mmCIF file of C-alpha atoms and ligand atoms in Angstrom:
data_model
loop_
_atom_site.group_PDB
_atom_site.id
_atom_site.type_symbol
_atom_site.label_atom_id
_atom_site.label_comp_id
_atom_site.label_asym_id
_atom_site.label_seq_id
_atom_site.Cartn_x
_atom_site.Cartn_y
_atom_site.Cartn_z
ATOM 1 C CA MET A 1 92.965 74.028 92.730
ATOM 2 C CA GLU A 2 88.932 76.570 91.426
ATOM 3 C CA SER A 3 88.455 78.654 94.240
ATOM 4 C CA LYS A 4 91.820 79.543 93.308
ATOM 5 C CA ARG A 5 91.617 79.539 89.440
ATOM 6 C CA VAL A 6 88.110 81.679 89.272
ATOM 7 C CA ALA A 7 90.013 84.263 91.402
ATOM 8 C CA ALA A 8 92.500 84.668 89.626
ATOM 9 C CA GLU A 9 90.784 84.763 86.254
ATOM 10 C CA LYS A 10 88.899 87.582 87.498
ATOM 11 C CA ALA A 11 91.470 89.341 88.440
ATOM 12 C CA VAL A 12 92.655 89.084 84.578
ATOM 13 C CA ALA A 13 89.390 91.095 83.731
ATOM 14 C CA TYR A 14 91.509 94.186 84.470
ATOM 15 C CA VAL A 15 94.229 93.757 81.916
ATOM 16 C CA ARG A 16 93.244 96.505 79.391
ATOM 17 C CA ASP A 17 96.417 96.306 76.097
ATOM 18 C CA GLY A 18 98.662 98.571 76.633
ATOM 19 C CA MET A 19 99.010 97.895 80.251
ATOM 20 C CA VAL A 20 102.681 96.582 82.178
ATOM 21 C CA VAL A 21 101.369 93.968 84.405
ATOM 22 C CA GLY A 22 103.235 91.964 87.373
ATOM 23 C CA LEU A 23 102.308 88.428 87.150
ATOM 24 C CA GLY A 24 102.496 86.863 90.774
ATOM 25 C CA THR A 25 104.251 83.668 91.709
ATOM 26 C CA GLY A 26 102.319 80.826 93.525
ATOM 27 C CA SER A 27 99.633 78.333 92.631
ATOM 28 C CA THR A 28 97.175 80.976 92.584
ATOM 29 C CA ALA A 29 99.254 83.792 90.441
ATOM 30 C CA TYR A 30 100.255 80.340 88.283
ATOM 31 C CA TRP A 31 95.882 80.172 87.279
ATOM 32 C CA ALA A 32 96.825 84.113 86.081
ATOM 33 C CA ILE A 33 99.173 84.110 84.779
ATOM 34 C CA GLN A 34 97.969 80.940 82.147
ATOM 35 C CA LYS A 35 95.189 83.353 81.953
ATOM 36 C CA ILE A 36 96.768 85.940 80.798
ATOM 37 C CA GLY A 37 99.020 83.913 78.510
ATOM 38 C CA LYS A 38 95.227 82.806 76.718
ATOM 39 C CA ARG A 39 94.465 86.352 76.078
ATOM 40 C CA VAL A 40 98.067 87.061 75.133
ATOM 41 C CA LYS A 41 97.355 84.387 72.246
ATOM 42 C CA GLU A 42 93.750 85.943 71.423
ATOM 43 C CA GLY A 43 95.239 89.174 70.950
ATOM 44 C CA LEU A 44 96.244 91.140 74.062
ATOM 45 C CA ARG A 45 98.935 93.255 73.700
ATOM 46 C CA ILE A 46 100.118 93.781 77.165
ATOM 47 C CA LYS A 47 104.208 94.237 78.783
ATOM 48 C CA THR A 48 104.972 92.127 82.494
ATOM 49 C CA VAL A 49 107.621 92.460 84.580
ATOM 50 C CA ALA A 50 107.563 88.911 86.717
ATOM 51 C CA THR A 51 107.978 89.081 91.001
ATOM 52 C CA SER A 52 109.469 85.136 90.467
ATOM 53 C CA ILE A 53 111.592 83.704 87.900
ATOM 54 C CA GLN A 54 109.679 80.947 88.313
ATOM 55 C CA SER A 55 107.246 82.713 87.482
ATOM 56 C CA GLU A 56 109.035 83.934 84.704
ATOM 57 C CA GLN A 57 109.168 80.877 82.637
ATOM 58 C CA LEU A 58 106.125 80.102 83.330
ATOM 59 C CA ALA A 59 104.783 83.719 81.192
ATOM 60 C CA ILE A 60 108.518 82.963 78.369
ATOM 61 C CA GLU A 61 106.789 79.055 77.971
ATOM 62 C CA LEU A 62 102.972 80.907 76.767
ATOM 63 C CA GLY A 63 104.456 83.403 75.143
ATOM 64 C CA ILE A 64 103.558 86.352 77.596
ATOM 65 C CA PRO A 65 106.301 89.373 76.715
ATOM 66 C CA VAL A 66 108.546 89.709 80.088
ATOM 67 C CA LEU A 67 110.827 92.875 80.468
ATOM 68 C CA SER A 68 113.220 92.619 83.194
ATOM 69 C CA LEU A 69 112.521 95.985 85.277
ATOM 70 C CA SER A 70 115.065 98.191 84.148
ATOM 71 C CA GLU A 71 112.998 98.242 81.349
ATOM 72 C CA VAL A 72 110.014 99.300 82.958
ATOM 73 C CA ASN A 73 109.579 103.169 84.541
ATOM 74 C CA ALA A 74 105.386 102.237 85.500
ATOM 75 C CA ILE A 75 103.184 99.272 86.599
ATOM 76 C CA ASP A 76 100.024 99.900 86.259
ATOM 77 C CA VAL A 77 98.627 96.268 87.920
ATOM 78 C CA THR A 78 99.760 93.074 89.447
ATOM 79 C CA ILE A 79 97.770 90.169 90.638
ATOM 80 C CA ASP A 80 99.398 88.116 93.145
ATOM 81 C CA GLY A 81 98.204 85.277 95.910
ATOM 82 C CA ALA A 82 98.504 86.377 99.570
ATOM 83 C CA ASP A 83 99.544 83.721 102.865
ATOM 84 C CA GLU A 84 96.807 85.561 104.473
ATOM 85 C CA VAL A 85 94.569 88.723 104.239
ATOM 86 C CA ASP A 86 93.042 90.445 106.878
ATOM 87 C CA GLY A 87 89.496 92.539 107.184
ATOM 88 C CA ASP A 88 91.961 95.828 106.216
ATOM 89 C CA TRP A 89 93.580 94.201 103.195
ATOM 90 C CA ASN A 90 97.009 94.163 104.887
ATOM 91 C CA LEU A 91 98.519 90.618 104.048
ATOM 92 C CA ILE A 92 101.245 87.978 105.108
ATOM 93 C CA LYS A 93 103.293 87.453 101.721
ATOM 94 C CA GLY A 94 105.980 85.150 100.742
ATOM 95 C CA GLY A 95 104.764 81.797 101.303
ATOM 96 C CA GLY A 96 106.677 81.040 98.125
ATOM 97 C CA GLY A 97 109.328 83.090 98.958
ATOM 98 C CA ALA A 98 109.538 85.386 96.609
ATOM 99 C CA LEU A 99 108.244 88.888 98.750
ATOM 100 C CA LEU A 100 111.386 90.893 97.849
ATOM 101 C CA ARG A 101 110.683 91.110 94.981
ATOM 102 C CA GLU A 102 106.886 90.391 95.179
ATOM 103 C CA LYS A 103 106.891 93.483 97.395
ATOM 104 C CA ILE A 104 108.880 95.508 94.941
ATOM 105 C CA ILE A 105 106.819 95.327 92.451
ATOM 106 C CA ALA A 106 103.752 96.083 94.235
ATOM 107 C CA ALA A 107 105.038 98.948 96.016
ATOM 108 C CA SER A 108 106.150 99.997 92.411
ATOM 109 C CA SER A 109 102.024 99.359 90.222
ATOM 110 C CA LYS A 110 99.012 101.752 90.353
ATOM 111 C CA GLU A 111 97.417 98.788 91.435
ATOM 112 C CA LEU A 112 97.950 96.063 93.230
ATOM 113 C CA ILE A 113 94.760 92.938 92.498
ATOM 114 C CA ILE A 114 94.894 90.242 95.835
ATOM 115 C CA VAL A 115 93.729 87.026 94.920
ATOM 116 C CA VAL A 116 92.525 84.419 97.208
ATOM 117 C CA ASP A 117 90.981 81.564 98.030
ATOM 118 C CA GLU A 118 88.780 81.668 100.996
ATOM 119 C CA SER A 119 91.280 79.908 103.610
ATOM 120 C CA LYS A 120 93.364 82.977 103.476
ATOM 121 C CA LEU A 121 90.810 85.715 104.990
ATOM 122 C CA ALA A 122 91.600 86.448 108.474
ATOM 123 C CA PRO A 123 90.513 87.726 111.675
ATOM 124 C CA LYS A 124 93.171 89.159 112.818
ATOM 125 C CA LEU A 125 97.594 88.157 110.912
ATOM 126 C CA GLY A 126 100.018 85.563 112.314
ATOM 127 C CA LYS A 127 98.167 82.606 112.172
ATOM 128 C CA PHE A 128 100.499 81.915 108.778
ATOM 129 C CA HIS A 129 104.079 82.352 110.178
ATOM 130 C CA LEU A 130 106.578 85.927 109.015
ATOM 131 C CA PRO A 131 108.516 85.622 106.918
ATOM 132 C CA VAL A 132 110.894 87.461 106.245
ATOM 133 C CA GLU A 133 114.085 87.268 104.201
ATOM 134 C CA ILE A 134 117.891 87.876 104.943
ATOM 135 C CA VAL A 135 121.497 87.698 103.986
ATOM 136 C CA PRO A 136 123.261 84.259 104.937
ATOM 137 C CA PHE A 137 126.038 86.791 106.337
ATOM 138 C CA GLY A 138 125.533 86.400 109.692
ATOM 139 C CA ALA A 139 122.331 84.745 110.160
ATOM 140 C CA ASN A 140 122.241 82.885 112.963
ATOM 141 C CA LEU A 141 123.038 86.375 114.420
ATOM 142 C CA THR A 142 119.810 88.236 113.286
ATOM 143 C CA ARG A 143 117.337 85.570 113.301
ATOM 144 C CA GLN A 144 118.699 86.204 117.498
ATOM 145 C CA LYS A 145 117.539 89.330 117.208
ATOM 146 C CA LEU A 146 113.877 88.267 114.776
ATOM 147 C CA HIS A 147 113.352 86.253 118.055
ATOM 148 C CA GLU A 148 113.822 90.117 120.255
ATOM 149 C CA LEU A 149 111.208 90.580 119.069
ATOM 150 C CA GLY A 150 108.452 88.062 120.347
ATOM 151 C CA CYS A 151 108.508 85.698 117.662
ATOM 152 C CA VAL A 152 109.593 81.329 117.624
ATOM 153 C CA THR A 153 111.859 81.101 114.695
ATOM 154 C CA SER A 154 112.638 78.679 112.054
ATOM 155 C CA LEU A 155 115.424 79.155 109.955
ATOM 156 C CA ARG A 156 113.198 77.693 106.199
ATOM 157 C CA THR A 157 115.385 74.732 104.840
ATOM 158 C CA THR A 158 114.453 72.850 101.610
ATOM 159 C CA GLN A 159 115.809 68.953 100.954
ATOM 160 C CA ASN A 160 118.153 69.628 105.187
ATOM 161 C CA LYS A 161 119.540 72.758 103.323
ATOM 162 C CA PRO A 162 118.504 77.018 103.895
ATOM 163 C CA PHE A 163 116.472 77.649 101.235
ATOM 164 C CA VAL A 164 117.441 80.213 99.206
ATOM 165 C CA THR A 165 115.523 82.978 97.099
ATOM 166 C CA ASP A 166 116.003 84.456 93.908
ATOM 167 C CA ASN A 167 118.143 86.790 95.085
ATOM 168 C CA GLY A 168 120.387 84.690 97.181
ATOM 169 C CA ASN A 169 118.990 85.238 100.565
ATOM 170 C CA TYR A 170 117.747 82.822 103.071
ATOM 171 C CA ILE A 171 114.145 83.363 104.980
ATOM 172 C CA VAL A 172 112.939 83.691 108.817
ATOM 173 C CA ASP A 173 109.733 81.535 108.596
ATOM 174 C CA CYS A 174 108.271 83.752 112.291
ATOM 175 C CA ASP A 175 105.633 82.636 114.604
ATOM 176 C CA PHE A 176 104.506 86.104 116.018
ATOM 177 C CA LYS A 177 100.855 84.520 117.092
ATOM 178 C CA GLU A 178 98.721 87.507 116.613
ATOM 179 C CA ILE A 179 100.303 90.265 115.316
ATOM 180 C CA GLU A 180 98.575 93.797 117.174
ATOM 181 C CA GLN A 181 100.568 96.342 115.694
ATOM 182 C CA ALA A 182 101.635 95.683 111.543
ATOM 183 C CA GLU A 183 102.935 98.610 110.438
ATOM 184 C CA GLU A 184 105.197 98.715 113.566
ATOM 185 C CA LEU A 185 105.788 95.650 113.053
ATOM 186 C CA GLN A 186 107.185 95.726 109.996
ATOM 187 C CA THR A 187 109.176 98.895 110.373
ATOM 188 C CA SER A 188 110.799 97.233 113.466
ATOM 189 C CA ILE A 189 111.549 93.742 111.675
ATOM 190 C CA ASN A 190 113.184 96.462 108.998
ATOM 191 C CA LEU A 191 115.164 98.200 110.727
ATOM 192 C CA ILE A 192 117.134 94.948 112.012
ATOM 193 C CA PRO A 193 120.697 94.458 109.713
ATOM 194 C CA GLY A 194 120.480 91.695 108.344
ATOM 195 C CA VAL A 195 117.191 92.183 107.336
ATOM 196 C CA VAL A 196 116.138 92.077 103.547
ATOM 197 C CA GLU A 197 112.723 92.736 103.585
ATOM 198 C CA ASN A 198 109.611 90.861 105.859
ATOM 199 C CA GLY A 199 106.488 89.690 104.773
ATOM 200 C CA LEU A 200 103.474 92.496 105.422
ATOM 201 C CA PHE A 201 102.289 93.712 102.881
ATOM 202 C CA ILE A 202 101.025 96.393 104.800
ATOM 203 C CA ARG A 203 97.762 99.544 102.573
ATOM 204 C CA LEU A 204 99.156 98.227 99.414
ATOM 205 C CA ALA A 205 96.487 95.367 97.995
ATOM 206 C CA LYS A 206 94.307 97.260 95.775
ATOM 207 C CA LYS A 207 91.670 94.827 95.008
ATOM 208 C CA VAL A 208 91.298 91.409 96.528
ATOM 209 C CA ILE A 209 89.400 89.071 95.151
ATOM 210 C CA VAL A 210 88.047 85.854 97.332
ATOM 211 C CA GLY A 211 87.431 82.700 94.920
ATOM 212 C CA TYR A 212 85.174 79.411 96.809
ATOM 213 C CA LEU A 213 84.836 75.854 97.659
ATOM 214 C CA ASP A 214 81.299 76.727 94.794
ATOM 215 C CA GLY A 215 83.170 78.146 92.377
ATOM 216 C CA SER A 216 81.669 81.655 93.439
ATOM 217 C CA VAL A 217 84.368 84.607 93.110
ATOM 218 C CA GLN A 218 83.479 87.761 95.209
ATOM 219 C CA GLU A 219 85.073 90.888 94.902
ATOM 220 C CA LEU A 220 85.944 92.779 98.529
ATOM 221 C CA ASN A 221 84.655 96.084 98.937
HETATM 222 C C1 5RP B 301 104.392 83.991 97.262
HETATM 223 C C2 5RP B 301 103.579 84.023 98.167
HETATM 224 C C3 5RP B 301 102.353 83.893 97.312
HETATM 225 O O1 5RP B 301 101.175 83.878 97.033
HETATM 226 C C4 5RP B 301 102.151 82.918 98.386
HETATM 227 O O2 5RP B 301 102.167 81.957 98.923
HETATM 228 C C5 5RP B 301 100.494 82.657 98.760
HETATM 229 O O3 5RP B 301 100.347 81.373 97.185
HETATM 230 P P1 5RP B 301 99.793 80.598 96.646
HETATM 231 O O4 5RP B 301 98.460 81.160 96.245
HETATM 232 O O5 5RP B 301 100.940 79.243 96.065
HETATM 233 O O6 5RP B 301 98.787 79.965 98.094
HETATM 234 O O7 5RP B 301 104.394 85.461 98.470
HETATM 235 O O8 5RP B 301 105.864 83.382 97.890
#
């Protein structure tokens, strides 16, 4: 928890007056939102957009101004977590099921700062099963098509029912073991009818900040 907090708080140092800030989702982004809340109380003047209903609610509780995406033309910086980060700073995201909104916001952010603890660093992507958001209609058929790409699939569930995203969709977690060609794979996945988006974030991260168990923090170059 400490390693997540130190990474998140270091990232918040990049937030300045007048910015539109993307708020990530998850237990690391939580600490960034907490720190932003403190700075807003101290007088920081920013606007934010949230990558999930959960983060939006937290921000509102902390008194952080949150806008809908339709109210902003550009996002200056987004601070978000990740489930895996490889040596090229390509990511797997979506462990919390927010990958679609996260990717929309990341793709429109001038800067995406990824905050992780050291356990998320991986030589290759794929140990963490790749989340893919799919529409409920024809979910079994879409899952079969994902399987044909060479992975073992499982429909994410909660309390014995399919997990439903903020967008009313399902998540299929795909075990590819090791992902060799991430860029090609994301294209193949997104070409399947019924797939909304996948959790591969290729060349989107501009900074990666890593927190360590001993409380130290490192910005990767
Ligand atoms: C949510 C995400 C999160 O950023 C990712 O799952 C990391 O979460 P945490 O910081 O809790 O480990 O992609 O969809």
